[in-house]
Each structure stands twice: as C-alpha cells, then as structure tokens.
Short mmCIF file of C-alpha atoms and ligand atoms in Angstrom, two decimals:
data_model
loop_
_atom_site.label_atom_id
_atom_site.label_comp_id
_atom_site.label_asym_id
_atom_site.label_seq_id
_atom_site.Cartn_x
_atom_site.Cartn_y
_atom_site.Cartn_z
CA UNK A 1 45.06 -0.95 -216.04
CA UNK A 2 43.92 2.58 -215.36
CA UNK A 3 45.23 5.75 -216.99
CA UNK A 4 47.47 8.48 -215.64
CA UNK A 5 45.37 11.65 -215.20
CA UNK A 6 47.28 14.53 -216.73
CA UNK A 7 47.36 18.02 -215.24
CA UNK A 8 49.58 21.05 -214.89
CA UNK A 9 51.04 19.51 -211.74
CA UNK A 10 52.62 16.81 -213.93
CA UNK A 11 54.88 18.76 -216.24
CA UNK A 12 54.98 18.10 -219.98
CA UNK A 13 58.27 18.06 -221.87
CA UNK A 14 59.20 19.67 -225.17
CA UNK A 15 58.55 16.28 -226.83
CA UNK A 16 55.37 15.08 -225.07
CA UNK A 17 53.19 15.62 -228.17
CA UNK A 18 55.73 13.77 -230.32
CA UNK A 19 55.99 10.94 -227.78
CA UNK A 20 52.20 10.60 -227.76
CA UNK A 21 52.17 10.52 -231.58
CA UNK A 22 54.95 7.92 -231.59
CA UNK A 23 52.67 5.50 -229.76
CA UNK A 24 53.58 5.80 -226.09
CA UNK A 25 51.15 3.55 -224.17
CA UNK A 26 52.21 4.28 -220.58
CA UNK A 27 53.82 7.15 -218.72
CA UNK A 28 55.22 7.34 -215.24
CA UNK A 29 55.89 10.51 -213.21
CA UNK A 30 59.50 11.40 -212.40
CA UNK A 31 60.57 14.71 -210.88
CA UNK A 32 56.91 15.81 -211.31
CA UNK A 33 57.28 15.39 -215.07
CA UNK A 34 56.05 12.95 -217.74
CA UNK A 35 58.41 10.04 -218.42
CA UNK A 36 57.38 7.57 -221.15
CA UNK A 37 57.46 4.01 -219.78
CA UNK A 38 56.29 1.81 -222.66
CA UNK A 39 55.59 1.84 -226.40
CA UNK A 40 55.04 -1.66 -227.84
CA UNK A 41 55.44 -3.32 -224.42
CA UNK A 42 58.56 -3.81 -222.31
CA UNK A 43 59.66 -7.01 -224.11
CA UNK A 44 59.26 -5.69 -227.65
CA UNK A 45 60.83 -2.36 -226.67
CA UNK A 46 63.79 -4.19 -225.03
CA UNK A 47 64.41 -6.45 -228.04
CA UNK A 48 64.42 -3.43 -230.36
CA UNK A 49 66.71 -1.45 -228.03
CA UNK A 50 69.22 -4.34 -228.12
CA UNK A 51 69.37 -4.55 -231.90
CA UNK A 52 68.73 -1.04 -233.30
CA UNK A 53 68.53 2.52 -231.93
CA UNK A 54 65.97 4.48 -229.95
CA UNK A 55 65.36 8.14 -229.15
CA UNK A 56 64.31 8.72 -225.53
CA UNK A 57 62.58 11.77 -224.05
CA UNK A 58 64.45 11.95 -220.74
CA UNK A 59 63.66 15.59 -219.99
CA UNK A 60 62.82 14.33 -216.48
CA UNK A 61 66.58 14.14 -215.86
CA UNK A 62 66.36 17.68 -214.45
CA UNK A 63 69.57 19.68 -214.37
CA UNK A 64 70.11 21.45 -211.06
CA UNK A 65 72.55 24.19 -211.92
CA UNK A 66 75.09 25.27 -209.29
CA UNK A 67 76.92 28.31 -210.53
CA UNK A 68 79.35 30.74 -208.93
CA UNK A 69 82.86 30.92 -207.45
CA UNK A 70 82.07 28.32 -204.73
CA UNK A 71 80.42 25.79 -207.06
CA UNK A 72 83.32 23.30 -206.89
CA UNK A 73 83.59 23.55 -203.10
CA UNK A 74 79.85 23.03 -202.59
CA UNK A 75 79.77 20.12 -205.05
CA UNK A 76 82.55 18.32 -203.18
CA UNK A 77 80.68 18.99 -199.91
CA UNK A 78 77.60 17.27 -201.36
CA UNK A 79 79.21 13.98 -202.41
CA UNK A 80 81.65 11.48 -200.95
CA UNK A 81 83.04 10.86 -204.46
CA UNK A 82 86.47 12.46 -205.01
CA UNK A 83 85.95 15.05 -207.74
CA UNK A 84 89.48 16.53 -207.60
CA UNK A 85 90.85 14.45 -210.50
CA UNK A 86 87.85 14.90 -212.78
CA UNK A 87 88.62 16.27 -216.25
CA UNK A 88 86.65 19.35 -217.43
CA UNK A 89 84.79 17.26 -220.03
CA UNK A 90 84.10 14.32 -217.74
CA UNK A 91 80.74 13.25 -216.28
CA UNK A 92 80.62 11.62 -212.85
CA UNK A 93 78.07 9.28 -211.30
CA UNK A 94 77.86 10.70 -207.77
CA UNK A 95 76.13 9.44 -204.64
CA UNK A 96 74.55 12.28 -202.65
CA UNK A 97 73.97 11.47 -198.97
CA UNK A 98 72.22 13.03 -195.98
CA UNK A 99 73.96 13.48 -192.61
CA UNK A 100 73.28 9.84 -191.71
CA UNK A 101 74.92 8.66 -194.94
CA UNK A 102 71.52 7.81 -196.45
CA UNK A 103 71.21 8.12 -200.21
CA UNK A 104 69.27 11.23 -201.32
CA UNK A 105 69.91 10.78 -205.06
CA UNK A 106 72.34 9.14 -207.51
CA UNK A 107 72.76 11.78 -210.23
CA UNK A 108 75.23 12.20 -213.04
CA UNK A 109 77.18 15.46 -212.55
CA UNK A 110 78.97 17.41 -215.26
CA UNK A 111 80.45 20.87 -215.81
CA UNK A 112 79.01 22.65 -218.86
CA UNK A 113 81.28 25.64 -218.07
CA UNK A 114 83.95 26.47 -215.49
CA UNK A 115 82.37 27.40 -212.13
CA UNK A 116 79.13 25.69 -213.18
CA UNK A 117 77.84 22.20 -212.37
CA UNK A 118 74.78 20.47 -213.71
CA UNK A 119 73.49 17.80 -211.35
CA UNK A 120 71.43 15.53 -213.60
CA UNK A 121 68.87 14.26 -211.13
CA UNK A 122 67.24 10.94 -210.51
CA UNK A 123 63.72 11.16 -209.06
CA UNK A 124 63.66 13.16 -205.82
CA UNK A 125 63.75 16.57 -204.21
CA UNK A 126 67.45 17.24 -204.48
CA UNK A 127 67.20 20.84 -205.70
CA UNK A 128 65.75 21.85 -202.33
CA UNK A 129 68.54 20.05 -200.49
CA UNK A 130 71.28 21.68 -202.57
CA UNK A 131 69.69 25.15 -202.30
CA UNK A 132 69.31 24.67 -198.54
CA UNK A 133 72.93 23.60 -198.10
CA UNK A 134 74.14 26.53 -200.22
CA UNK A 135 72.13 29.00 -198.13
CA UNK A 136 73.02 27.48 -194.76
CA UNK A 137 76.72 27.26 -195.58
CA UNK A 138 76.94 30.76 -197.06
CA UNK A 139 78.35 29.49 -200.38
CA UNK A 140 78.83 31.97 -203.21
CA UNK A 141 76.58 30.15 -205.67
CA UNK A 142 73.17 30.28 -207.27
CA UNK A 143 71.15 27.05 -207.32
CA UNK A 144 68.21 26.58 -209.66
CA UNK A 145 66.60 24.11 -212.03
CA UNK A 146 68.00 25.01 -215.46
CA UNK A 147 65.55 24.68 -218.35
CA UNK A 148 67.57 21.97 -220.02
CA UNK A 149 65.85 18.89 -221.41
CA UNK A 150 67.99 15.85 -222.24
CA UNK A 151 67.17 13.63 -225.21
CA UNK A 152 68.90 10.24 -225.25
CA UNK A 153 70.01 8.11 -228.21
CA UNK A 154 70.47 4.51 -227.04
CA UNK A 155 71.17 1.18 -228.74
CA UNK A 156 73.93 -0.44 -230.80
CA UNK A 157 73.29 1.83 -233.82
CA UNK A 158 73.59 5.02 -231.70
CA UNK A 159 77.00 5.99 -233.10
CA UNK A 160 75.78 5.68 -236.67
CA UNK A 161 72.66 7.77 -236.02
CA UNK A 162 74.52 10.42 -233.99
CA UNK A 163 77.26 10.68 -236.65
CA UNK A 164 74.67 11.33 -239.37
CA UNK A 165 73.19 14.23 -237.38
CA UNK A 166 76.19 15.69 -235.52
CA UNK A 167 79.13 14.59 -237.70
CA UNK A 168 81.77 11.85 -237.52
CA UNK A 169 83.58 13.52 -234.57
CA UNK A 170 80.86 12.38 -232.18
CA UNK A 171 82.07 8.78 -232.57
CA UNK A 172 85.29 9.72 -230.76
CA UNK A 173 83.52 10.73 -227.57
CA UNK A 174 84.60 8.37 -224.78
CA UNK A 175 82.34 6.81 -222.12
CA UNK A 176 81.17 9.44 -219.59
CA UNK A 177 82.82 12.32 -221.52
CA UNK A 178 80.99 15.30 -222.98
CA UNK A 179 81.69 17.86 -225.67
CA UNK A 180 79.90 20.46 -227.80
CA UNK A 181 78.52 19.64 -231.25
CA UNK A 182 76.85 21.86 -233.84
CA UNK A 183 73.17 21.47 -234.66
CA UNK A 184 70.67 23.88 -236.23
CA UNK A 185 73.02 26.85 -236.00
CA UNK A 186 73.67 26.32 -232.29
CA UNK A 187 75.92 24.14 -230.11
CA UNK A 188 74.68 21.31 -227.96
CA UNK A 189 76.40 19.50 -225.13
CA UNK A 190 76.42 15.77 -225.81
CA UNK A 191 77.70 13.10 -223.41
CA UNK A 192 78.33 9.41 -223.97
CA UNK A 193 76.02 8.35 -221.14
CA UNK A 194 72.54 6.97 -220.73
CA UNK A 195 70.38 4.65 -218.70
CA UNK A 196 71.01 1.45 -220.68
CA UNK A 197 73.88 -0.96 -221.28
CA UNK A 198 73.43 -0.75 -225.08
CA UNK A 199 75.60 2.35 -225.53
CA UNK A 200 74.67 5.79 -226.74
CA UNK A 201 74.52 9.49 -226.05
CA UNK A 202 72.57 12.13 -224.18
CA UNK A 203 71.98 15.54 -225.75
CA UNK A 204 71.33 18.40 -223.29
CA UNK A 205 68.86 20.57 -225.23
CA UNK A 206 68.86 24.12 -223.86
CA UNK A 207 66.30 25.84 -226.12
CA UNK A 208 62.74 24.75 -226.82
CA UNK A 209 63.13 26.01 -230.41
CA UNK A 210 65.72 23.26 -231.03
CA UNK A 211 63.74 20.43 -229.45
CA UNK A 212 61.43 19.33 -232.29
CA UNK A 213 63.95 20.06 -235.05
CA UNK A 214 66.35 17.69 -233.26
CA UNK A 215 63.68 15.01 -232.78
CA UNK A 216 62.69 15.26 -236.46
CA UNK A 217 66.30 15.24 -237.67
CA UNK A 218 67.02 12.04 -235.72
CA UNK A 219 63.97 10.23 -237.11
CA UNK A 220 64.67 11.42 -240.67
CA UNK A 221 68.34 10.40 -240.52
CA UNK A 222 67.62 7.03 -238.92
CA UNK A 223 64.74 5.71 -241.02
CA UNK A 224 66.87 2.92 -242.53
CA UNK A 225 68.27 2.12 -239.05
CA UNK A 226 64.72 1.36 -237.78
CA UNK A 227 65.01 4.19 -235.25
CA UNK A 228 62.04 4.25 -232.87
CA UNK A 229 60.86 6.31 -229.93
CA UNK A 230 61.78 4.48 -226.73
CA UNK A 231 62.30 5.02 -223.04
CA UNK A 232 64.34 3.70 -220.13
CA UNK A 233 63.48 0.03 -220.24
CA UNK A 234 62.65 -1.84 -217.02
CA UNK A 235 63.90 -5.26 -218.08
CA UNK A 236 67.05 -4.09 -219.87
CA UNK A 237 68.15 -1.95 -216.92
CA UNK A 238 67.63 -4.79 -214.43
CA UNK A 239 69.52 -7.26 -216.66
CA UNK A 240 72.38 -4.72 -216.61
CA UNK A 241 72.13 -4.04 -212.87
CA UNK A 242 71.45 -0.34 -213.33
CA UNK A 243 69.95 1.10 -210.17
CA UNK A 244 66.77 3.16 -209.86
CA UNK A 245 66.52 5.69 -207.04
CA UNK A 246 63.28 5.23 -205.09
CA UNK A 247 63.13 1.59 -206.14
CA UNK A 248 66.50 -0.02 -205.39
CA UNK A 249 67.63 2.60 -202.88
CA UNK A 250 66.16 5.29 -200.65
CA UNK A 251 67.46 7.51 -197.85
CA UNK A 252 67.42 4.40 -195.64
CA UNK A 253 70.36 2.95 -197.64
CA UNK A 254 73.98 4.05 -197.61
CA UNK A 255 76.15 3.84 -200.76
CA UNK A 256 77.79 0.73 -199.25
CA UNK A 257 74.43 -1.03 -199.12
CA UNK A 258 73.67 -0.42 -202.78
CA UNK A 259 77.00 -1.31 -204.39
CA UNK A 260 78.31 2.24 -204.74
CA UNK A 261 81.37 1.67 -202.50
CA UNK A 262 83.76 2.66 -205.29
CA UNK A 263 82.31 6.19 -205.34
CA UNK A 264 83.01 6.80 -201.63
CA UNK A 265 86.54 8.18 -201.28
CA UNK A 266 86.11 11.45 -199.35
CA UNK A 267 84.79 11.66 -195.78
CA UNK A 268 85.03 15.44 -195.36
CA UNK A 269 81.56 15.94 -196.81
CA UNK A 270 77.91 15.82 -195.77
CA UNK A 271 77.34 12.31 -194.44
CA UNK A 272 81.09 11.55 -194.41
CA UNK A 273 81.43 11.01 -190.64
CA UNK A 274 78.39 8.71 -190.65
CA UNK A 275 79.78 6.75 -193.61
CA UNK A 276 83.14 6.36 -191.88
CA UNK A 277 81.49 4.81 -188.82
CA UNK A 278 78.97 2.80 -190.81
CA UNK A 279 78.80 -1.00 -190.77
CA UNK A 280 76.59 -2.18 -193.59
CA UNK A 281 74.80 -5.45 -193.12
CA UNK A 282 73.08 -5.83 -196.48
CA UNK A 283 73.86 -5.42 -200.18
CA UNK A 284 72.13 -5.44 -203.55
CA UNK A 285 72.28 -8.67 -205.54
CA UNK A 286 70.91 -10.11 -208.74
CA UNK A 287 67.98 -12.46 -208.11
CA UNK A 288 66.78 -14.95 -210.72
CA UNK A 289 63.08 -15.73 -210.35
CA UNK A 290 60.59 -18.26 -211.68
CA UNK A 291 57.57 -16.70 -213.39
CA UNK A 292 55.03 -15.57 -214.19
CA UNK A 293 55.65 -12.30 -212.37
CA UNK A 294 53.16 -9.59 -211.40
CA UNK A 295 54.19 -5.93 -211.46
CA UNK A 296 56.77 -5.25 -208.74
CA UNK A 297 55.05 -2.25 -207.10
CA UNK A 298 55.91 -3.17 -203.50
CA UNK A 299 58.85 -4.76 -201.69
CA UNK A 300 58.74 -8.56 -201.99
CA UNK A 301 60.15 -10.47 -198.97
CA UNK A 302 62.98 -12.91 -199.79
CA UNK A 303 62.64 -15.99 -197.57
CA UNK A 304 65.27 -18.59 -196.74
CA UNK A 305 63.20 -21.18 -194.93
CA UNK A 306 61.42 -19.26 -192.15
CA UNK A 307 63.89 -16.37 -192.18
CA UNK A 308 63.31 -13.15 -194.11
CA UNK A 309 66.80 -12.39 -195.46
CA UNK A 310 65.95 -9.44 -197.72
CA UNK A 311 63.56 -7.86 -200.19
CA UNK A 312 63.22 -7.68 -203.97
CA UNK A 313 63.20 -4.01 -204.98
CA UNK A 314 62.71 -4.28 -208.78
CA UNK A 315 61.85 -7.11 -211.15
CA UNK A 316 60.64 -7.94 -214.65
CA UNK A 317 60.30 -10.91 -216.96
CA UNK A 318 63.26 -11.29 -219.32
CA UNK A 319 62.48 -12.78 -222.69
CA UNK A 320 66.19 -12.86 -223.58
CA UNK A 321 67.21 -14.88 -220.51
CA UNK A 322 63.95 -16.82 -220.08
CA UNK A 323 63.58 -16.01 -216.39
CA UNK A 324 62.46 -13.30 -214.04
CA UNK A 325 65.28 -10.83 -213.44
CA UNK A 326 65.31 -8.94 -210.17
CA UNK A 327 67.36 -6.77 -207.85
CA UNK A 328 67.26 -7.68 -204.17
CA UNK A 329 68.59 -6.12 -200.99
CA UNK A 330 69.96 -9.09 -199.07
CA UNK A 331 71.52 -9.59 -195.63
CA UNK A 332 75.31 -9.90 -196.02
CA UNK A 333 75.29 -13.21 -194.13
CA UNK A 334 73.79 -14.75 -197.26
CA UNK A 335 75.42 -14.78 -200.67
CA UNK A 336 75.24 -16.02 -204.22
CA UNK A 337 74.09 -19.58 -204.74
CA UNK A 338 71.28 -19.63 -202.17
CA UNK A 339 67.93 -20.98 -203.31
CA UNK A 340 65.21 -18.80 -201.82
CA UNK A 341 61.50 -18.06 -202.10
CA UNK A 342 60.21 -14.60 -203.03
CA UNK A 343 56.74 -13.65 -201.75
CA UNK A 344 54.94 -11.65 -204.45
CA UNK A 345 51.36 -10.38 -204.28
CA UNK A 346 50.50 -13.33 -206.54
CA UNK A 347 52.06 -15.86 -204.19
CA UNK A 348 55.51 -17.41 -203.62
CA UNK A 349 58.03 -17.77 -206.48
CA UNK A 350 61.16 -19.93 -206.48
CA UNK A 351 64.29 -17.80 -206.82
CA UNK A 352 68.08 -17.95 -206.74
CA UNK A 353 70.68 -15.43 -205.54
CA UNK A 354 73.31 -14.65 -208.17
CA UNK A 355 76.76 -13.10 -207.90
CA UNK A 356 76.46 -11.09 -211.11
CA UNK A 357 73.81 -9.32 -213.16
CA UNK A 358 73.06 -10.54 -216.67
CA UNK A 359 75.26 -8.10 -218.61
N1 THG B 401 71.91 10.17 -217.41
C1 THG B 401 71.82 11.44 -216.97
N2 THG B 401 71.11 11.76 -215.88
C2 THG B 401 70.47 10.78 -215.19
C3 THG B 401 70.56 9.42 -215.60
C4 THG B 401 71.32 9.14 -216.76
N3 THG B 401 69.74 11.09 -214.11
C5 THG B 401 68.84 10.12 -213.58
C6 THG B 401 69.45 8.75 -213.52
N4 THG B 401 69.94 8.41 -214.86
C7 THG B 401 70.55 8.73 -212.50
N5 THG B 401 70.98 7.36 -212.19
C8 THG B 401 71.96 6.73 -212.91
C9 THG B 401 72.18 5.38 -212.66
C10 THG B 401 73.16 4.70 -213.36
C11 THG B 401 73.94 5.38 -214.30
C12 THG B 401 73.71 6.70 -214.55
C13 THG B 401 72.74 7.39 -213.84
C14 THG B 401 75.04 4.68 -215.04
N6 THG B 401 75.62 3.64 -214.48
C15 THG B 401 76.69 2.90 -215.12
C16 THG B 401 76.40 1.41 -215.02
O1 THG B 401 75.73 1.00 -214.06
O2 THG B 401 76.89 0.68 -215.87
C17 THG B 401 78.03 3.11 -214.47
C18 THG B 401 78.44 4.49 -214.43
C19 THG B 401 79.83 4.61 -213.83
O3 THG B 401 80.29 3.65 -213.19
O4 THG B 401 80.45 5.67 -213.94
O5 THG B 401 75.38 5.07 -216.13
O6 THG B 401 71.41 7.97 -217.20
N7 THG B 401 72.42 12.41 -217.66
#
C-alpha cells in the first residue's frame, strides 16, 4: 500500500493532529478534506464500534449554509422530499437530484435557526449546484460553506459518554432530532444521527477554540468506557445497508434505483418531472459473497450464467457474519435468492442475492 500525499489542496480538520496521534493508519479524501479511514484495521475497528464507543472526526461532512428569507423555498426546490411537515428540531435525509432525476448528493439537512438550513454534505460538489440554483432563480438567500466541523460519537455506549460531557438531558434526544447543549461556556448543536447503525450523536462544532477541548473532554470522560478514536467503518456500514455517495450511487442513478423511494413525495422541484416519468429498471440489494475479497475499488460485474445482471458497488469482509458483505445494483428482473458469480480483479467469487441487509 502506498501513502496519501498531503498538501494544502487536501484540507486538514481541527482534529487532524489528534487523529494522527490516536493511531490513524489510513485516510481517504472526502470533500477535498482528510477523512480517517482506519485505525487498528477495519475488522478490529468494527468489533470495537459494536461493543463500546468511538469518537469520529467527520469534519468532512461540510455544512452548506442557505440563509435568508427564501431559504425554505429554495430547499424545497432542491429536493423531492416533502419538507413541509418537518419539525424545527428535526433532521432530514434528503435526496438532491439534477434535472434528469440523477442523484447529486444524499445529505442530512437541518435548521440551526429559522430561515437557515445546513445541508450536511456527502462527497461531491453540491455547494456549487446550490449557489448556482440560488443565483439563477433569484432567491433571496446567501449560500456558503459554513466553518462548522462535526464530531461524531458512535457505538452502544454513546449515550453514557455524551451524558457525562453534556448532561443527562442529551439521552432524551430522539433519532434524527437536534437540540442545543452547553459545553465550555458555549452552546453546541447536537443531533442523534451518524453514519453507523450502532447509535450515537453528531456535534456540530462551530469554533476552532472548542474543538480540542471537546475531543479531550470526551476521551477523559470515557476512559473506563474504552472510548477510542474511530471513523465511518466500511464493513459496519455495508452490514447495515448505509449508502455511500460516489460508491453506491452517482448522478446516473435516480432515488428509485438506490432505495430512496420513500423520500420522493414532491414533484414540483428540480428533477421532479423527470422522476415522475421515470421507469427504474434496477435497484440496490444486499449481496453475500465468498472470500477472500480484494479491495472493491472498481465496479464488479454480477453474472447470472452468461448474463451481466448488475454490479457490486461496495464490499468488505465481515468477521461478524463470516462472509463477504456487499451492495449491488441489480436489474429488477432478478431478485433475492439468485445464486450469482461476482467478477473481482482477483477472479470470480460465488455470491448470493439477499432481500435484506445484515442489520
Ligand atoms: N451525518 C451528517 N451528515 C452526513 C452524514 C451523516 N453527510 C454525509 C453522509 N453522512 C450523508 N449520507 C447519509 C447516508 C445515510 C444516513 C445519513 C447520511 C442515515 N441513514 C439511515 C439508515 O440508513 O439507517 C436512515 C435515515 C433515515 O431514514 O432518515 O442515517 O451521517 N450529519
């Protein structure tokens, strides 16, 4: 394996020094910023995430701020998800589509204040798209990347750790809700969200001066909980069927082709007419694979006899389930139960299409 060459072009976060010191062994680049990808190895990291609690530097979840009197109108123009019933303290997972209905991003959106949205981006260029739409449509808003850096707490002991640092009230936060909690003489927005199925919170840190004090407070408070530095975990997220923009979907996929049907309710939006007319002929499925598996850094054809019926978009070896776990984009004519062959760069692997993910 070769190293990632660092430079100014690949932005550091407020915690990069601490993440290095904590033993990060691999980074990836996400929104032109450093995202830790491994500490003790994906398997060891996953096992620890499932039993204890981790602190994740997810500053790469960039917040595009849309602020002004037309912020709500523009936001509803940008997504086919119906935002009209959303509570002020609610987060929403929102597909964002181009005019063909193709997925441009799958962010979490929330309102830190009235007339202000934060669009918490997956990897992509969405700020330019939003700024362009605001300008072209003459919306009364400002659009910019806010200097907010999220830190996630994930794992079954997340509530205990968060309560020790932010107080018992944080336990009452419901899934995909946010609120403000005191820390270090300031208030921080915390949501019960995060890119794992193990539960936890995300803290939207707005001042660099609070970043290391928060990191240090979490590690001091969680010593007896075996708190460790961690990161979004490849195998855990595939076991849970959590999607990764750029891997499991691109602008060549509509929400219907990547299992996001339930977030398409409004057609009077960018991409709405295309989505209304759209007939999708493939969908994402769980794929169980025989190992050993090489790194999935290209699309792997899924073969049923001589016919190519889809591609594997992400995969990893699962120690917990004793098999390769994968996400595949498969022709709708074929469904769960099919025995298939996946062509990896290391040769063919026996595989099986499943109805459900592993958790
Ligand atoms: N949190 C925040 N911002 C983010 C992510 C996050 N930005 C980047 C990336 N992750 C965006 N993509 C996702 C993908 C899945 C989920 C959240 C963001 C997610 N999915 C739930 C699941 O699959 O179980 C379902 C959510 C729902 O149905 O409402 O949480 O993690 N701030």
